[in-house]
Amino acid sequence: MKRILVAGGAGFLGSHLIDRLVEQGHTIVCMDNLQTGTMANISHILDKIQFVQHDIIEPFPELGQFDEIYNLACPASPIHYQADPVHTFKTSVVGALNILELARKTGAKVFQASTSEVYGDPLVHPQPEHYWGHVNPIGIRSCYDEGKRGAETLFFDYARMYDMEIKVVRIFNTYGPRMDAKDGRVVSNFIVQSLLKKPLTIYGHGKQTRSFCYVDDLIEGFLRLMATTKEVTGPVNLGNPNEFTMLELAEKVVKWTGNNTPLQFKELPQDDPKQRQPVIDEAYRVLGWEPQIMLDEGLQKTIAYFASKVQER
């Protein structure tokens, strides 16, 4: 069994990843600064892991040797990453440097959770890995978009300079239990608003599209990529290629909550992508991976989670 560090381990994706790694019998160190992660996400498993509260932009404490390191540390929703854009950029770039140095010193295989935001507001649709993107470098989303692009640069330069084993995934919209109800993402927004019988907020005309991947499918992709041989580096797109408009998503949420909530239209935020859909041919070819949980099933699971949280209030 391996000793594994998960940076950002108390977050939405990190906590689900840790669940799977603990199931496999590994020794887990969970690192998180709790800026957007919460202890509630890992409370059920705290007795089986080591938790270290630390911000990855700061020099690391002595943590010992690792076989594998997963870097999932960064606020990922516009509300959170725009709250302190300088810190967001540092988390992506300075944090990546600190993670890579730790991996280099300990000889660990190292994983970077990148994002479909590296494609920006794409001029190519759907988006394959070889597309370089269409990103505004000075906009309000740039701290995240360009930070993640910079992190990818560092990962590949470290691999070339130091012969390190790296794995890079580009995550497309993911949803499921443990999402933050206040993070401003469309799935959590719609579900919470519908459960509370409030109007669903639609930005723009609602015809912009996204592709939604259930969290269990995404984590399976993480594990499969980390298990590949050294020459498989990525970047690999992970996401569900089924594309939906925001209006279609709203209809599904209303259907599964059973609340006939109205729609409320607001202005589209700056640089908000009009289309987002992954090409996952590479994930299928290299990992034998494709999503198993479709949107209707995943929404029902996610609605059940948020319904329990609304009741707790």
mmCIF file of C-alpha atoms in Angstrom:
data_model
loop_
_atom_site.group_PDB
_atom_site.id
_atom_site.type_symbol
_atom_site.label_atom_id
_atom_site.label_comp_id
_atom_site.label_asym_id
_atom_site.label_seq_id
_atom_site.Cartn_x
_atom_site.Cartn_y
_atom_site.Cartn_z
ATOM 1 C CA MET A 1 0.000 0.000 0.000
ATOM 2 C CA LYS A 2 1.108 3.563 -0.702
ATOM 3 C CA ARG A 3 1.574 6.739 1.314
ATOM 4 C CA ILE A 4 -0.353 9.445 -0.514
ATOM 5 C CA LEU A 5 -0.739 13.206 -0.059
ATOM 6 C CA VAL A 6 -3.979 14.822 -1.210
ATOM 7 C CA ALA A 7 -3.695 18.631 -1.301
ATOM 8 C CA GLY A 8 -7.158 20.154 -1.187
ATOM 9 C CA GLY A 9 -8.380 16.963 0.409
ATOM 10 C CA ALA A 10 -11.190 18.565 2.431
ATOM 11 C CA GLY A 11 -12.815 19.953 -0.703
ATOM 12 C CA PHE A 12 -15.631 18.572 -2.824
ATOM 13 C CA LEU A 13 -13.469 16.460 -5.136
ATOM 14 C CA GLY A 14 -10.637 15.863 -2.670
ATOM 15 C CA SER A 15 -12.877 14.281 -0.046
ATOM 16 C CA HIS A 16 -14.392 11.883 -2.590
ATOM 17 C CA LEU A 17 -10.909 10.952 -3.788
ATOM 18 C CA ILE A 18 -9.772 10.276 -0.222
ATOM 19 C CA ASP A 19 -12.784 8.003 0.317
ATOM 20 C CA ARG A 20 -11.663 5.854 -2.606
ATOM 21 C CA LEU A 21 -7.995 5.829 -1.571
ATOM 22 C CA VAL A 22 -8.857 4.796 2.003
ATOM 23 C CA GLU A 23 -11.067 2.015 0.628
ATOM 24 C CA GLN A 24 -8.012 0.761 -1.246
ATOM 25 C CA GLY A 25 -6.043 0.621 2.009
ATOM 26 C CA HIS A 26 -3.560 3.442 1.427
ATOM 27 C CA THR A 27 -2.103 5.731 4.104
ATOM 28 C CA ILE A 28 -3.482 9.206 3.445
ATOM 29 C CA VAL A 29 -2.288 12.666 4.439
ATOM 30 C CA CYS A 30 -4.979 15.243 3.729
ATOM 31 C CA MET A 31 -3.735 18.823 3.386
ATOM 32 C CA ASP A 32 -6.142 21.763 3.180
ATOM 33 C CA ASN A 33 -6.168 25.413 4.227
ATOM 34 C CA LEU A 34 -9.983 25.194 4.686
ATOM 35 C CA GLN A 35 -10.528 28.273 2.515
ATOM 36 C CA THR A 36 -13.225 26.433 0.562
ATOM 37 C CA GLY A 37 -12.861 22.885 1.903
ATOM 38 C CA THR A 38 -14.578 21.924 5.149
ATOM 39 C CA MET A 39 -13.936 19.467 7.944
ATOM 40 C CA ALA A 40 -17.512 18.274 7.463
ATOM 41 C CA ASN A 41 -16.460 16.720 4.144
ATOM 42 C CA ILE A 42 -13.926 14.452 5.855
ATOM 43 C CA SER A 43 -15.440 14.095 9.343
ATOM 44 C CA HIS A 44 -16.633 10.560 8.576
ATOM 45 C CA ILE A 45 -13.084 9.441 7.831
ATOM 46 C CA LEU A 46 -10.876 11.557 10.117
ATOM 47 C CA ASP A 47 -9.934 8.577 12.256
ATOM 48 C CA LYS A 48 -8.412 6.859 9.201
ATOM 49 C CA ILE A 49 -6.310 9.719 7.795
ATOM 50 C CA GLN A 50 -3.828 12.370 8.904
ATOM 51 C CA PHE A 51 -5.089 15.935 8.471
ATOM 52 C CA VAL A 52 -2.675 18.866 8.038
ATOM 53 C CA GLN A 53 -4.086 22.392 7.853
ATOM 54 C CA HIS A 54 -1.732 24.228 5.521
ATOM 55 C CA ASP A 55 -1.829 26.615 2.566
ATOM 56 C CA ILE A 56 0.196 25.256 -0.364
ATOM 57 C CA ILE A 57 1.521 28.715 -1.277
ATOM 58 C CA GLU A 58 3.579 28.597 1.943
ATOM 59 C CA PRO A 59 6.690 26.421 2.484
ATOM 60 C CA PHE A 60 5.665 22.908 3.453
ATOM 61 C CA PRO A 61 6.216 21.447 6.907
ATOM 62 C CA GLU A 62 8.142 18.182 7.195
ATOM 63 C CA LEU A 63 5.732 15.547 5.909
ATOM 64 C CA GLY A 64 7.938 12.554 5.218
ATOM 65 C CA GLN A 65 8.038 10.424 2.079
ATOM 66 C CA PHE A 66 5.213 9.955 -0.407
ATOM 67 C CA ASP A 67 4.592 7.525 -3.213
ATOM 68 C CA GLU A 68 1.926 9.680 -4.824
ATOM 69 C CA ILE A 69 0.759 13.303 -4.551
ATOM 70 C CA TYR A 70 -2.547 14.655 -5.821
ATOM 71 C CA ASN A 71 -2.808 18.430 -6.218
ATOM 72 C CA LEU A 72 -6.477 19.428 -6.004
ATOM 73 C CA ALA A 73 -5.856 22.598 -3.991
ATOM 74 C CA CYS A 74 -7.515 25.657 -5.524
ATOM 75 C CA PRO A 75 -10.896 27.365 -5.257
ATOM 76 C CA ALA A 76 -12.768 26.300 -8.380
ATOM 77 C CA SER A 77 -15.960 28.340 -8.579
ATOM 78 C CA PRO A 78 -16.022 31.968 -9.836
ATOM 79 C CA ILE A 79 -17.430 33.285 -6.552
ATOM 80 C CA HIS A 80 -14.596 31.707 -4.595
ATOM 81 C CA TYR A 81 -11.657 32.238 -6.937
ATOM 82 C CA GLN A 82 -12.594 35.856 -7.667
ATOM 83 C CA ALA A 83 -12.900 36.684 -3.951
ATOM 84 C CA ASP A 84 -9.081 36.898 -3.710
ATOM 85 C CA PRO A 85 -7.719 36.613 -7.263
ATOM 86 C CA VAL A 86 -4.082 37.149 -6.260
ATOM 87 C CA HIS A 87 -4.267 34.288 -3.786
ATOM 88 C CA THR A 88 -5.995 32.128 -6.409
ATOM 89 C CA PHE A 89 -3.183 32.750 -8.880
ATOM 90 C CA LYS A 90 -0.569 32.025 -6.218
ATOM 91 C CA THR A 91 -2.365 28.806 -5.288
ATOM 92 C CA SER A 92 -2.187 27.610 -8.893
ATOM 93 C CA VAL A 93 1.382 28.693 -9.660
ATOM 94 C CA VAL A 94 3.340 29.001 -6.380
ATOM 95 C CA GLY A 95 1.345 26.077 -4.988
ATOM 96 C CA ALA A 96 2.216 23.962 -8.021
ATOM 97 C CA LEU A 97 5.899 24.808 -7.538
ATOM 98 C CA ASN A 98 5.773 23.702 -3.903
ATOM 99 C CA ILE A 99 3.922 20.501 -4.807
ATOM 100 C CA LEU A 100 6.381 19.709 -7.595
ATOM 101 C CA GLU A 101 9.395 20.346 -5.367
ATOM 102 C CA LEU A 102 7.984 17.983 -2.748
ATOM 103 C CA ALA A 103 7.386 15.361 -5.420
ATOM 104 C CA ARG A 104 10.912 15.818 -6.790
ATOM 105 C CA LYS A 105 12.500 15.454 -3.358
ATOM 106 C CA THR A 106 10.473 12.388 -2.407
ATOM 107 C CA GLY A 107 10.387 10.730 -5.837
ATOM 108 C CA ALA A 108 6.590 10.744 -5.828
ATOM 109 C CA LYS A 109 4.323 10.400 -8.824
ATOM 110 C CA VAL A 110 2.421 13.712 -8.960
ATOM 111 C CA PHE A 111 -1.077 14.522 -10.245
ATOM 112 C CA GLN A 112 -2.404 17.956 -11.265
ATOM 113 C CA ALA A 113 -6.125 18.685 -11.289
ATOM 114 C CA SER A 114 -6.345 21.151 -14.148
ATOM 115 C CA THR A 115 -9.548 22.440 -15.674
ATOM 116 C CA SER A 116 -11.550 22.902 -18.849
ATOM 117 C CA GLU A 117 -11.178 26.623 -18.108
ATOM 118 C CA VAL A 118 -7.779 26.410 -19.840
ATOM 119 C CA TYR A 119 -9.833 26.432 -23.064
ATOM 120 C CA GLY A 120 -11.447 29.755 -22.089
ATOM 121 C CA ASP A 121 -14.439 30.771 -24.207
ATOM 122 C CA PRO A 122 -13.581 28.233 -26.906
ATOM 123 C CA LEU A 123 -13.579 28.860 -30.636
ATOM 124 C CA VAL A 124 -13.357 25.095 -31.206
ATOM 125 C CA HIS A 125 -16.307 22.944 -30.174
ATOM 126 C CA PRO A 126 -16.232 20.389 -28.633
ATOM 127 C CA GLN A 127 -12.798 20.777 -27.022
ATOM 128 C CA PRO A 128 -10.002 18.218 -27.606
ATOM 129 C CA GLU A 129 -6.768 18.232 -25.617
ATOM 130 C CA HIS A 130 -4.734 19.569 -28.559
ATOM 131 C CA TYR A 131 -6.818 22.779 -28.672
ATOM 132 C CA TRP A 132 -4.799 25.613 -27.087
ATOM 133 C CA GLY A 133 -7.780 27.678 -26.015
ATOM 134 C CA HIS A 134 -9.167 31.204 -26.276
ATOM 135 C CA VAL A 135 -8.503 32.865 -22.935
ATOM 136 C CA ASN A 136 -8.681 36.500 -21.830
ATOM 137 C CA PRO A 137 -5.405 36.993 -19.889
ATOM 138 C CA ILE A 138 -6.571 40.134 -18.047
ATOM 139 C CA GLY A 139 -10.235 39.434 -17.240
ATOM 140 C CA ILE A 140 -11.919 38.679 -13.942
ATOM 141 C CA ARG A 141 -11.630 34.922 -14.563
ATOM 142 C CA SER A 142 -7.948 35.091 -15.550
ATOM 143 C CA CYS A 143 -6.612 34.427 -12.046
ATOM 144 C CA TYR A 144 -8.046 30.912 -12.359
ATOM 145 C CA ASP A 145 -7.820 30.289 -16.117
ATOM 146 C CA GLU A 146 -4.250 31.539 -16.533
ATOM 147 C CA GLY A 147 -3.197 30.193 -13.141
ATOM 148 C CA LYS A 148 -4.196 26.687 -14.184
ATOM 149 C CA ARG A 149 -2.508 27.121 -17.561
ATOM 150 C CA GLY A 150 0.656 28.202 -15.751
ATOM 151 C CA ALA A 151 0.451 25.184 -13.453
ATOM 152 C CA GLU A 152 0.285 22.869 -16.477
ATOM 153 C CA THR A 153 3.379 24.586 -17.882
ATOM 154 C CA LEU A 154 5.259 23.954 -14.642
ATOM 155 C CA PHE A 155 4.229 20.307 -14.490
ATOM 156 C CA PHE A 156 5.478 19.585 -17.993
ATOM 157 C CA ASP A 157 8.689 21.587 -17.524
ATOM 158 C CA TYR A 158 9.450 19.670 -14.311
ATOM 159 C CA ALA A 159 8.821 16.400 -16.133
ATOM 160 C CA ARG A 160 11.228 17.386 -18.891
ATOM 161 C CA MET A 161 13.924 18.852 -16.613
ATOM 162 C CA TYR A 162 13.860 16.320 -13.785
ATOM 163 C CA ASP A 163 12.425 13.198 -15.473
ATOM 164 C CA MET A 164 9.504 13.232 -13.042
ATOM 165 C CA GLU A 165 6.342 11.189 -13.425
ATOM 166 C CA ILE A 166 3.396 13.567 -13.871
ATOM 167 C CA LYS A 167 -0.320 13.116 -14.572
ATOM 168 C CA VAL A 168 -2.531 16.029 -15.682
ATOM 169 C CA VAL A 169 -6.314 15.980 -16.066
ATOM 170 C CA ARG A 170 -8.565 18.724 -17.364
ATOM 171 C CA ILE A 171 -11.799 18.581 -15.391
ATOM 172 C CA PHE A 172 -15.074 19.567 -17.008
ATOM 173 C CA ASN A 173 -18.120 20.572 -14.941
ATOM 174 C CA THR A 174 -18.539 18.070 -12.118
ATOM 175 C CA TYR A 175 -21.348 17.824 -9.592
ATOM 176 C CA GLY A 176 -22.559 15.621 -6.755
ATOM 177 C CA PRO A 177 -22.836 15.378 -2.962
ATOM 178 C CA ARG A 178 -20.587 17.691 -0.907
ATOM 179 C CA MET A 179 -20.752 20.555 -3.360
ATOM 180 C CA ASP A 180 -20.854 23.879 -1.545
ATOM 181 C CA ALA A 181 -24.412 25.211 -1.692
ATOM 182 C CA LYS A 182 -23.065 28.784 -1.886
ATOM 183 C CA ASP A 183 -20.309 28.354 -4.464
ATOM 184 C CA GLY A 184 -22.349 29.828 -7.300
ATOM 185 C CA ARG A 185 -22.131 26.809 -9.594
ATOM 186 C CA VAL A 186 -25.148 26.198 -11.726
ATOM 187 C CA VAL A 187 -26.081 22.707 -10.491
ATOM 188 C CA SER A 188 -25.939 23.597 -6.798
ATOM 189 C CA ASN A 189 -27.600 26.968 -7.478
ATOM 190 C CA PHE A 190 -30.539 25.419 -9.308
ATOM 191 C CA ILE A 191 -31.029 22.588 -6.825
ATOM 192 C CA VAL A 192 -30.933 24.760 -3.703
ATOM 193 C CA GLN A 193 -33.129 27.427 -5.261
ATOM 194 C CA SER A 194 -35.679 24.833 -6.357
ATOM 195 C CA LEU A 195 -35.694 23.066 -2.990
ATOM 196 C CA LEU A 196 -36.312 26.433 -1.310
ATOM 197 C CA LYS A 197 -38.999 27.234 -3.933
ATOM 198 C CA LYS A 198 -37.122 30.288 -5.113
ATOM 199 C CA PRO A 199 -36.747 31.360 -8.778
ATOM 200 C CA LEU A 200 -33.915 29.629 -10.645
ATOM 201 C CA THR A 201 -31.293 32.177 -11.722
ATOM 202 C CA ILE A 202 -30.498 31.965 -15.443
ATOM 203 C CA TYR A 203 -27.603 34.092 -16.699
ATOM 204 C CA GLY A 204 -27.950 35.442 -20.232
ATOM 205 C CA HIS A 205 -30.547 33.769 -22.443
ATOM 206 C CA GLY A 206 -29.967 30.293 -20.998
ATOM 207 C CA LYS A 207 -28.840 28.816 -24.317
ATOM 208 C CA GLN A 208 -25.193 28.519 -23.252
ATOM 209 C CA THR A 209 -24.189 24.888 -22.761
ATOM 210 C CA ARG A 210 -22.280 22.764 -20.269
ATOM 211 C CA SER A 211 -21.521 19.064 -19.930
ATOM 212 C CA PHE A 212 -22.050 17.647 -16.446
ATOM 213 C CA CYS A 213 -20.017 14.766 -14.994
ATOM 214 C CA TYR A 214 -21.051 13.012 -11.793
ATOM 215 C CA VAL A 215 -18.330 13.034 -9.140
ATOM 216 C CA ASP A 216 -17.966 9.235 -8.852
ATOM 217 C CA ASP A 217 -17.172 8.981 -12.565
ATOM 218 C CA LEU A 218 -14.581 11.744 -12.325
ATOM 219 C CA ILE A 219 -12.759 10.163 -9.364
ATOM 220 C CA GLU A 220 -12.619 6.852 -11.220
ATOM 221 C CA GLY A 221 -10.860 8.710 -14.026
ATOM 222 C CA PHE A 222 -8.360 10.185 -11.560
ATOM 223 C CA LEU A 223 -7.462 6.765 -10.222
ATOM 224 C CA ARG A 224 -7.129 5.210 -13.664
ATOM 225 C CA LEU A 225 -4.806 7.973 -14.862
ATOM 226 C CA MET A 226 -2.636 7.758 -11.747
ATOM 227 C CA ALA A 227 -2.291 4.008 -12.331
ATOM 228 C CA THR A 228 -0.912 4.407 -15.869
ATOM 229 C CA THR A 229 2.716 3.980 -16.847
ATOM 230 C CA LYS A 230 5.191 6.868 -16.829
ATOM 231 C CA GLU A 231 4.875 7.769 -20.495
ATOM 232 C CA VAL A 232 1.177 8.593 -20.027
ATOM 233 C CA THR A 233 1.227 12.180 -18.783
ATOM 234 C CA GLY A 234 -1.924 13.777 -20.167
ATOM 235 C CA PRO A 235 -3.384 16.275 -20.285
ATOM 236 C CA VAL A 236 -6.512 14.159 -20.460
ATOM 237 C CA ASN A 237 -10.035 15.576 -20.608
ATOM 238 C CA LEU A 238 -12.374 14.084 -18.002
ATOM 239 C CA GLY A 239 -16.017 14.987 -18.270
ATOM 240 C CA ASN A 240 -19.360 13.865 -19.597
ATOM 241 C CA PRO A 241 -19.674 14.700 -23.317
ATOM 242 C CA ASN A 242 -23.476 14.978 -23.197
ATOM 243 C CA GLU A 243 -24.211 18.683 -23.685
ATOM 244 C CA PHE A 244 -27.137 20.568 -22.128
ATOM 245 C CA THR A 245 -28.302 24.175 -22.208
ATOM 246 C CA MET A 246 -28.913 25.937 -18.925
ATOM 247 C CA LEU A 247 -32.627 25.931 -19.724
ATOM 248 C CA GLU A 248 -32.566 22.149 -20.183
ATOM 249 C CA LEU A 249 -30.737 21.719 -16.884
ATOM 250 C CA ALA A 250 -33.282 23.929 -15.135
ATOM 251 C CA GLU A 251 -36.117 21.783 -16.524
ATOM 252 C CA LYS A 252 -34.494 18.622 -15.190
ATOM 253 C CA VAL A 253 -33.908 20.093 -11.734
ATOM 254 C CA VAL A 254 -37.515 21.246 -11.520
ATOM 255 C CA LYS A 255 -38.657 17.777 -12.604
ATOM 256 C CA TRP A 256 -36.627 15.916 -9.984
ATOM 257 C CA THR A 257 -37.256 18.294 -7.071
ATOM 258 C CA GLY A 258 -40.977 18.269 -7.852
ATOM 259 C CA ASN A 259 -41.153 22.026 -7.275
ATOM 260 C CA ASN A 260 -42.463 24.052 -10.200
ATOM 261 C CA THR A 261 -40.177 26.996 -9.574
ATOM 262 C CA PRO A 262 -40.046 29.921 -12.057
ATOM 263 C CA LEU A 263 -36.963 31.244 -13.877
ATOM 264 C CA GLN A 264 -35.245 34.580 -13.218
ATOM 265 C CA PHE A 265 -32.955 35.955 -15.941
ATOM 266 C CA LYS A 266 -29.853 38.039 -15.189
ATOM 267 C CA GLU A 267 -26.978 39.482 -17.211
ATOM 268 C CA LEU A 268 -24.297 37.039 -18.344
ATOM 269 C CA PRO A 269 -21.027 37.453 -16.343
ATOM 270 C CA GLN A 270 -17.870 38.669 -18.115
ATOM 271 C CA ASP A 271 -15.989 36.008 -20.131
ATOM 272 C CA ASP A 272 -18.515 33.314 -19.240
ATOM 273 C CA PRO A 273 -17.998 30.517 -21.818
ATOM 274 C CA LYS A 274 -20.877 30.027 -24.253
ATOM 275 C CA GLN A 275 -20.133 26.359 -24.888
ATOM 276 C CA ARG A 276 -18.312 23.684 -22.934
ATOM 277 C CA GLN A 277 -18.129 20.059 -24.037
ATOM 278 C CA PRO A 278 -15.196 17.650 -23.786
ATOM 279 C CA VAL A 279 -13.820 15.333 -26.398
ATOM 280 C CA ILE A 280 -13.033 12.233 -24.303
ATOM 281 C CA ASP A 281 -11.533 9.989 -26.979
ATOM 282 C CA GLU A 282 -8.133 10.125 -25.254
ATOM 283 C CA ALA A 283 -9.590 9.105 -21.878
ATOM 284 C CA TYR A 284 -11.336 6.167 -23.522
ATOM 285 C CA ARG A 285 -8.240 5.143 -25.475
ATOM 286 C CA VAL A 286 -5.691 5.440 -22.658
ATOM 287 C CA LEU A 287 -7.806 4.744 -19.567
ATOM 288 C CA GLY A 288 -10.753 2.753 -20.897
ATOM 289 C CA TRP A 289 -12.813 5.457 -19.195
ATOM 290 C CA GLU A 290 -16.180 6.937 -19.994
ATOM 291 C CA PRO A 291 -18.948 8.248 -17.715
ATOM 292 C CA GLN A 292 -21.379 5.691 -16.327
ATOM 293 C CA ILE A 293 -23.833 7.938 -14.453
ATOM 294 C CA MET A 294 -26.005 10.094 -16.686
ATOM 295 C CA LEU A 295 -27.462 13.449 -15.705
ATOM 296 C CA ASP A 296 -30.913 12.349 -14.547
ATOM 297 C CA GLU A 297 -29.492 9.725 -12.179
ATOM 298 C CA GLY A 298 -26.764 12.036 -10.910
ATOM 299 C CA LEU A 299 -29.194 14.878 -10.306
ATOM 300 C CA GLN A 300 -31.438 12.637 -8.219
ATOM 301 C CA LYS A 301 -28.467 11.646 -6.026
ATOM 302 C CA THR A 302 -27.354 15.263 -5.685
ATOM 303 C CA ILE A 303 -30.853 16.553 -4.945
ATOM 304 C CA ALA A 304 -31.208 13.948 -2.176
ATOM 305 C CA TYR A 305 -27.956 15.240 -0.630
ATOM 306 C CA PHE A 306 -29.005 18.892 -0.743
ATOM 307 C CA ALA A 307 -32.515 18.064 0.475
ATOM 308 C CA SER A 308 -30.973 16.614 3.661
ATOM 309 C CA LYS A 309 -28.885 19.784 4.116
ATOM 310 C CA VAL A 310 -31.881 22.070 3.612
ATOM 311 C CA GLN A 311 -33.807 20.059 6.214
ATOM 312 C CA GLU A 312 -30.904 20.436 8.674
ATOM 313 C CA ARG A 313 -31.362 24.207 8.517
#
